[in-house]
Amino acid sequence: MKTAARLWRIVWLTGLLGDPAGAAVVAARVETARDYGHVLGDVIHATLDIPSHAGHALDTGTLPRPGPVNRWLELRRVWTEPRGSQLLRLHLEYQVFYVPLAVKTLTIPAMTLQRLAPDGGRQPIDVPAWPITVAPIHGPAVMAEGGMRLMQPDAPPERPDTRRPARNMALFLALALVALAYLGHLGGYLTLGRQGRHFRAARRELRALMRQPQKPDTVRAGFLLLHRAFERTLGRPLFAEDLPRFIEQHPDYHPLRGEIGAWFQASYRLFFGAAGSSGDYGLERLDALALACLRLERQRR
């Protein structure tokens, strides 16, 4: 069972259809949702299917113009819609402005369209009038019997729930602050106290040195960066003979004792040796030792 009744009517469209010898009759159909039970302000949407043949075109200049049709009917919109190569659909949107005292049958006026033939001729398309019924509005009398007011007060708008967006915003801000704090922690810009930041700063400067040509002065600067980091961690200058005491006070560095000892030997060769070279202990190995010490710093927090 269909949800809305549809009224189908066959409209006979008369035209030459490109045949100079005589006239032919073309069938088209008009469709509306319903033709009954309309009241003041109702919008009536009608469609007209017009067969379209090769070389024929609808003369848009003959389409009705939106505006008042009569004292009770207004044409609001008119538009066409191609439906394949053999059919053109014409849409007509009317609005009723009439309040009868009883149910009344009114007629939507007829119209005549034209189609242009390939030879320049014109073919008339007659769209006949069709009836609709309009019902009265008995609102005041019906409501008076039920003791209701004619004009009901405006319903207050429902207040939107702002708690969920507020919670989402607070959560987003908290996550953003945590992310910024973590980035600051990784970059060495955000530290809690002095402990655990020395090797981070040393490695940051060491990475900058590694982007430069590895000249002797550059390697010496890298060794000095680690010397300062160890001094700040211990609280005083650290020498090779102090390494056992340093490991005792900072047992977390025990896995790196051998590498730290090798670094001390390379440092003595670089600064006090006859050749003035650190041998195979270059900036890459310094960076690896600084990274290992940095990880221990983070674990000690």
mmCIF file of N, CA and C in Angstrom, residues 155-238:
data_model
loop_
_atom_site.group_PDB
_atom_site.id
_atom_site.type_symbol
_atom_site.label_atom_id
_atom_site.label_comp_id
_atom_site.label_asym_id
_atom_site.label_seq_id
_atom_site.Cartn_x
_atom_site.Cartn_y
_atom_site.Cartn_z
ATOM 1 N N ALA A 155 7.312 27.675 22.403
ATOM 2 C CA ALA A 155 8.037 26.672 23.196
ATOM 3 C C ALA A 155 9.464 27.156 23.418
ATOM 4 N N PRO A 156 9.934 27.114 24.651
ATOM 5 C CA PRO A 156 11.307 27.566 24.901
ATOM 6 C C PRO A 156 12.306 26.651 24.203
ATOM 7 N N PRO A 157 13.359 27.212 23.665
ATOM 8 C CA PRO A 157 14.352 26.360 22.987
ATOM 9 C C PRO A 157 15.063 25.457 23.982
ATOM 10 N N GLU A 158 15.373 24.282 23.522
ATOM 11 C CA GLU A 158 16.074 23.334 24.376
ATOM 12 C C GLU A 158 17.532 23.743 24.522
ATOM 13 N N ARG A 159 17.975 23.816 25.751
ATOM 14 C CA ARG A 159 19.357 24.224 25.993
ATOM 15 C C ARG A 159 20.308 23.096 25.589
ATOM 16 N N PRO A 160 21.297 23.414 24.785
ATOM 17 C CA PRO A 160 22.236 22.361 24.382
ATOM 18 C C PRO A 160 23.078 21.894 25.563
ATOM 19 N N ASP A 161 23.478 20.654 25.499
ATOM 20 C CA ASP A 161 24.323 20.082 26.548
ATOM 21 C C ASP A 161 25.771 20.478 26.268
ATOM 22 N N THR A 162 26.301 21.369 27.108
ATOM 23 C CA THR A 162 27.670 21.852 26.910
ATOM 24 C C THR A 162 28.683 21.092 27.747
ATOM 25 N N ARG A 163 28.228 20.135 28.528
ATOM 26 C CA ARG A 163 29.168 19.425 29.386
ATOM 27 C C ARG A 163 30.109 18.535 28.584
ATOM 28 N N ARG A 164 29.577 17.840 27.614
ATOM 29 C CA ARG A 164 30.446 16.954 26.843
ATOM 30 C C ARG A 164 31.476 17.736 26.032
ATOM 31 N N PRO A 165 31.090 18.807 25.303
ATOM 32 C CA PRO A 165 32.143 19.588 24.628
ATOM 33 C C PRO A 165 33.161 20.170 25.592
ATOM 34 N N ALA A 166 32.713 20.586 26.788
ATOM 35 C CA ALA A 166 33.661 21.128 27.762
ATOM 36 C C ALA A 166 34.635 20.048 28.226
ATOM 37 N N ARG A 167 34.120 18.840 28.453
ATOM 38 C CA ARG A 167 35.013 17.752 28.849
ATOM 39 C C ARG A 167 35.997 17.409 27.744
ATOM 40 N N ASN A 168 35.499 17.382 26.513
ATOM 41 C CA ASN A 168 36.398 17.085 25.390
ATOM 42 C C ASN A 168 37.475 18.154 25.251
ATOM 43 N N MET A 169 37.090 19.423 25.453
ATOM 44 C CA MET A 169 38.074 20.493 25.345
ATOM 45 C C MET A 169 39.110 20.389 26.457
ATOM 46 N N ALA A 170 38.657 20.090 27.679
ATOM 47 C CA ALA A 170 39.603 19.946 28.786
ATOM 48 C C ALA A 170 40.557 18.784 28.537
ATOM 49 N N LEU A 171 40.023 17.674 28.017
ATOM 50 C CA LEU A 171 40.874 16.529 27.724
ATOM 51 C C LEU A 171 41.880 16.863 26.631
ATOM 52 N N PHE A 172 41.408 17.591 25.614
ATOM 53 C CA PHE A 172 42.310 17.978 24.530
ATOM 54 C C PHE A 172 43.427 18.884 25.047
ATOM 55 N N LEU A 173 43.084 19.854 25.894
ATOM 56 C CA LEU A 173 44.103 20.742 26.441
ATOM 57 C C LEU A 173 45.096 19.985 27.309
ATOM 58 N N ALA A 174 44.580 19.023 28.097
ATOM 59 C CA ALA A 174 45.482 18.238 28.945
ATOM 60 C C ALA A 174 46.445 17.417 28.095
ATOM 61 N N LEU A 175 45.930 16.786 27.043
ATOM 62 C CA LEU A 175 46.801 16.012 26.161
ATOM 63 C C LEU A 175 47.815 16.897 25.463
ATOM 64 N N ALA A 176 47.379 18.102 25.078
ATOM 65 C CA ALA A 176 48.309 19.032 24.428
ATOM 66 C C ALA A 176 49.423 19.445 25.379
ATOM 67 N N LEU A 177 49.071 19.714 26.645
ATOM 68 C CA LEU A 177 50.096 20.091 27.627
ATOM 69 C C LEU A 177 51.063 18.941 27.885
ATOM 70 N N VAL A 178 50.518 17.722 27.955
ATOM 71 C CA VAL A 178 51.395 16.563 28.161
ATOM 72 C C VAL A 178 52.340 16.390 26.977
ATOM 73 N N ALA A 179 51.798 16.559 25.753
ATOM 74 C CA ALA A 179 52.644 16.419 24.570
ATOM 75 C C ALA A 179 53.731 17.487 24.539
ATOM 76 N N LEU A 180 53.358 18.731 24.874
ATOM 77 C CA LEU A 180 54.361 19.804 24.898
ATOM 78 C C LEU A 180 55.411 19.547 25.972
ATOM 79 N N ALA A 181 54.965 19.067 27.136
ATOM 80 C CA ALA A 181 55.925 18.768 28.196
ATOM 81 C C ALA A 181 56.882 17.655 27.773
ATOM 82 N N TYR A 182 56.353 16.651 27.088
ATOM 83 C CA TYR A 182 57.220 15.560 26.649
ATOM 84 C C TYR A 182 58.224 16.028 25.604
ATOM 85 N N LEU A 183 57.758 16.871 24.671
ATOM 86 C CA LEU A 183 58.685 17.422 23.678
ATOM 87 C C LEU A 183 59.754 18.279 24.348
ATOM 88 N N GLY A 184 59.340 19.065 25.336
ATOM 89 C CA GLY A 184 60.330 19.847 26.069
ATOM 90 C C GLY A 184 61.300 18.968 26.822
ATOM 91 N N HIS A 185 60.796 17.845 27.339
ATOM 92 C CA HIS A 185 61.669 16.899 28.048
ATOM 93 C C HIS A 185 62.693 16.286 27.103
ATOM 94 N N LEU A 186 62.222 15.895 25.897
ATOM 95 C CA LEU A 186 63.147 15.303 24.934
ATOM 96 C C LEU A 186 64.170 16.312 24.440
ATOM 97 N N GLY A 187 63.748 17.553 24.289
ATOM 98 C CA GLY A 187 64.660 18.571 23.783
ATOM 99 C C GLY A 187 65.538 19.199 24.835
ATOM 100 N N GLY A 188 65.295 18.878 26.087
ATOM 101 C CA GLY A 188 66.118 19.443 27.144
ATOM 102 C C GLY A 188 65.713 20.835 27.567
ATOM 103 N N TYR A 189 64.559 21.316 27.100
ATOM 104 C CA TYR A 189 64.122 22.658 27.468
ATOM 105 C C TYR A 189 63.289 22.654 28.746
ATOM 106 N N LEU A 190 62.735 21.504 29.093
ATOM 107 C CA LEU A 190 61.900 21.415 30.284
ATOM 108 C C LEU A 190 62.499 20.358 31.193
ATOM 109 N N THR A 191 63.054 20.787 32.316
ATOM 110 C CA THR A 191 63.676 19.855 33.257
ATOM 111 C C THR A 191 63.158 20.131 34.646
ATOM 112 N N LEU A 192 63.057 19.076 35.442
ATOM 113 C CA LEU A 192 62.626 19.202 36.828
ATOM 114 C C LEU A 192 63.862 19.070 37.711
ATOM 115 N N GLY A 193 64.397 20.191 38.173
ATOM 116 C CA GLY A 193 65.623 20.182 38.947
ATOM 117 C C GLY A 193 66.842 20.110 38.049
ATOM 118 N N ARG A 194 68.003 20.013 38.644
ATOM 119 C CA ARG A 194 69.230 19.992 37.887
ATOM 120 C C ARG A 194 69.647 18.580 37.501
ATOM 121 N N GLN A 195 69.174 17.589 38.269
ATOM 122 C CA GLN A 195 69.589 16.226 37.992
ATOM 123 C C GLN A 195 68.998 15.739 36.679
ATOM 124 N N GLY A 196 69.839 15.085 35.868
ATOM 125 C CA GLY A 196 69.340 14.459 34.656
ATOM 126 C C GLY A 196 69.289 15.348 33.450
ATOM 127 N N ARG A 197 69.995 16.461 33.444
ATOM 128 C CA ARG A 197 69.947 17.307 32.261
ATOM 129 C C ARG A 197 71.326 17.549 31.652
ATOM 130 N N HIS A 198 72.374 17.073 32.300
ATOM 131 C CA HIS A 198 73.720 17.421 31.865
ATOM 132 C C HIS A 198 74.075 16.737 30.551
ATOM 133 N N PHE A 199 73.843 15.433 30.453
ATOM 134 C CA PHE A 199 74.200 14.725 29.227
ATOM 135 C C PHE A 199 73.247 15.073 28.077
ATOM 136 N N ARG A 200 72.044 15.473 28.422
ATOM 137 C CA ARG A 200 71.129 15.920 27.373
ATOM 138 C C ARG A 200 71.685 17.161 26.686
ATOM 139 N N ALA A 201 72.101 18.137 27.483
ATOM 140 C CA ALA A 201 72.669 19.347 26.903
ATOM 141 C C ALA A 201 73.964 19.044 26.159
ATOM 142 N N ALA A 202 74.808 18.148 26.743
ATOM 143 C CA ALA A 202 76.072 17.810 26.078
ATOM 144 C C ALA A 202 75.817 17.139 24.737
ATOM 145 N N ARG A 203 74.849 16.249 24.679
ATOM 146 C CA ARG A 203 74.587 15.553 23.416
ATOM 147 C C ARG A 203 73.995 16.501 22.376
ATOM 148 N N ARG A 204 73.180 17.435 22.819
ATOM 149 C CA ARG A 204 72.632 18.395 21.865
ATOM 150 C C ARG A 204 73.748 19.198 21.196
ATOM 151 N N GLU A 205 74.706 19.654 22.001
ATOM 152 C CA GLU A 205 75.816 20.410 21.419
ATOM 153 C C GLU A 205 76.732 19.496 20.617
ATOM 154 N N LEU A 206 76.845 18.238 21.046
ATOM 155 C CA LEU A 206 77.681 17.295 20.316
ATOM 156 C C LEU A 206 77.101 16.995 18.944
ATOM 157 N N ARG A 207 75.801 16.884 18.861
ATOM 158 C CA ARG A 207 75.167 16.660 17.554
ATOM 159 C C ARG A 207 75.411 17.828 16.609
ATOM 160 N N ALA A 208 75.476 19.035 17.172
ATOM 161 C CA ALA A 208 75.799 20.193 16.328
ATOM 162 C C ALA A 208 77.236 20.116 15.830
ATOM 163 N N LEU A 209 78.153 19.642 16.671
ATOM 164 C CA LEU A 209 79.544 19.498 16.230
ATOM 165 C C LEU A 209 79.687 18.451 15.139
ATOM 166 N N MET A 210 78.869 17.407 15.192
ATOM 167 C CA MET A 210 78.976 16.335 14.207
ATOM 168 C C MET A 210 78.569 16.789 12.816
ATOM 169 N N ARG A 211 77.846 17.887 12.739
ATOM 170 C CA ARG A 211 77.476 18.411 11.418
ATOM 171 C C ARG A 211 78.591 19.243 10.810
ATOM 172 N N GLN A 212 79.660 19.477 11.563
ATOM 173 C CA GLN A 212 80.802 20.236 11.075
ATOM 174 C C GLN A 212 81.897 19.273 10.634
ATOM 175 N N PRO A 213 82.863 19.753 9.830
ATOM 176 C CA PRO A 213 84.010 18.894 9.465
ATOM 177 C C PRO A 213 84.766 18.464 10.722
ATOM 178 N N GLN A 214 85.141 17.193 10.804
ATOM 179 C CA GLN A 214 85.777 16.649 12.002
ATOM 180 C C GLN A 214 87.275 16.990 12.000
ATOM 181 N N LYS A 215 87.538 18.203 12.383
ATOM 182 C CA LYS A 215 88.917 18.663 12.554
ATOM 183 C C LYS A 215 89.357 18.366 13.982
ATOM 184 N N PRO A 216 90.649 18.444 14.276
ATOM 185 C CA PRO A 216 91.129 18.196 15.644
ATOM 186 C C PRO A 216 90.462 19.084 16.681
ATOM 187 N N ASP A 217 90.263 20.349 16.360
ATOM 188 C CA ASP A 217 89.601 21.241 17.316
ATOM 189 C C ASP A 217 88.160 20.823 17.582
ATOM 190 N N THR A 218 87.500 20.308 16.559
ATOM 191 C CA THR A 218 86.120 19.854 16.730
ATOM 192 C C THR A 218 86.055 18.640 17.652
ATOM 193 N N VAL A 219 87.014 17.708 17.486
ATOM 194 C CA VAL A 219 87.045 16.514 18.346
ATOM 195 C C VAL A 219 87.349 16.918 19.782
ATOM 196 N N ARG A 220 88.292 17.856 19.968
ATOM 197 C CA ARG A 220 88.604 18.314 21.331
ATOM 198 C C ARG A 220 87.370 18.943 21.987
ATOM 199 N N ALA A 221 86.635 19.729 21.214
ATOM 200 C CA ALA A 221 85.420 20.341 21.769
ATOM 201 C C ALA A 221 84.413 19.286 22.186
ATOM 202 N N GLY A 222 84.315 18.187 21.418
ATOM 203 C CA GLY A 222 83.408 17.111 21.794
ATOM 204 C C GLY A 222 83.814 16.439 23.085
ATOM 205 N N PHE A 223 85.135 16.179 23.270
ATOM 206 C CA PHE A 223 85.599 15.576 24.527
ATOM 207 C C PHE A 223 85.340 16.503 25.709
ATOM 208 N N LEU A 224 85.532 17.808 25.506
ATOM 209 C CA LEU A 224 85.294 18.756 26.591
ATOM 210 C C LEU A 224 83.825 18.774 27.006
ATOM 211 N N LEU A 225 82.908 18.571 26.043
ATOM 212 C CA LEU A 225 81.490 18.541 26.382
ATOM 213 C C LEU A 225 81.181 17.395 27.341
ATOM 214 N N LEU A 226 81.759 16.208 27.097
ATOM 215 C CA LEU A 226 81.508 15.093 28.002
ATOM 216 C C LEU A 226 82.195 15.293 29.347
ATOM 217 N N HIS A 227 83.404 15.909 29.343
ATOM 218 C CA HIS A 227 84.066 16.195 30.614
ATOM 219 C C HIS A 227 83.181 17.081 31.490
ATOM 220 N N ARG A 228 82.578 18.122 30.900
ATOM 221 C CA ARG A 228 81.720 19.030 31.679
ATOM 222 C C ARG A 228 80.475 18.300 32.183
ATOM 223 N N ALA A 229 79.920 17.399 31.364
ATOM 224 C CA ALA A 229 78.719 16.669 31.783
ATOM 225 C C ALA A 229 79.024 15.779 32.984
ATOM 226 N N PHE A 230 80.166 15.082 32.951
ATOM 227 C CA PHE A 230 80.540 14.250 34.093
ATOM 228 C C PHE A 230 80.815 15.095 35.330
ATOM 229 N N GLU A 231 81.475 16.254 35.155
ATOM 230 C CA GLU A 231 81.757 17.130 36.291
ATOM 231 C C GLU A 231 80.469 17.623 36.947
ATOM 232 N N ARG A 232 79.488 17.988 36.129
ATOM 233 C CA ARG A 232 78.233 18.491 36.693
ATOM 234 C C ARG A 232 77.432 17.364 37.350
ATOM 235 N N THR A 233 77.563 16.159 36.821
ATOM 236 C CA THR A 233 76.874 15.040 37.446
ATOM 237 C C THR A 233 77.491 14.695 38.803
ATOM 238 N N LEU A 234 78.854 14.712 38.865
ATOM 239 C CA LEU A 234 79.551 14.384 40.103
ATOM 240 C C LEU A 234 79.588 15.554 41.075
ATOM 241 N N GLY A 235 79.538 16.766 40.547
ATOM 242 C CA GLY A 235 79.632 17.957 41.386
ATOM 243 C C GLY A 235 81.039 18.497 41.513
ATOM 244 N N ARG A 236 82.010 17.880 40.846
ATOM 245 C CA ARG A 236 83.401 18.330 40.851
ATOM 246 C C ARG A 236 84.097 17.691 39.646
ATOM 247 N N PRO A 237 85.306 18.141 39.297
ATOM 248 C CA PRO A 237 86.014 17.541 38.154
ATOM 249 C C PRO A 237 86.234 16.048 38.346
ATOM 250 N N LEU A 238 86.061 15.291 37.263
ATOM 251 C CA LEU A 238 86.208 13.840 37.286
ATOM 252 C C LEU A 238 87.463 13.457 36.513
#
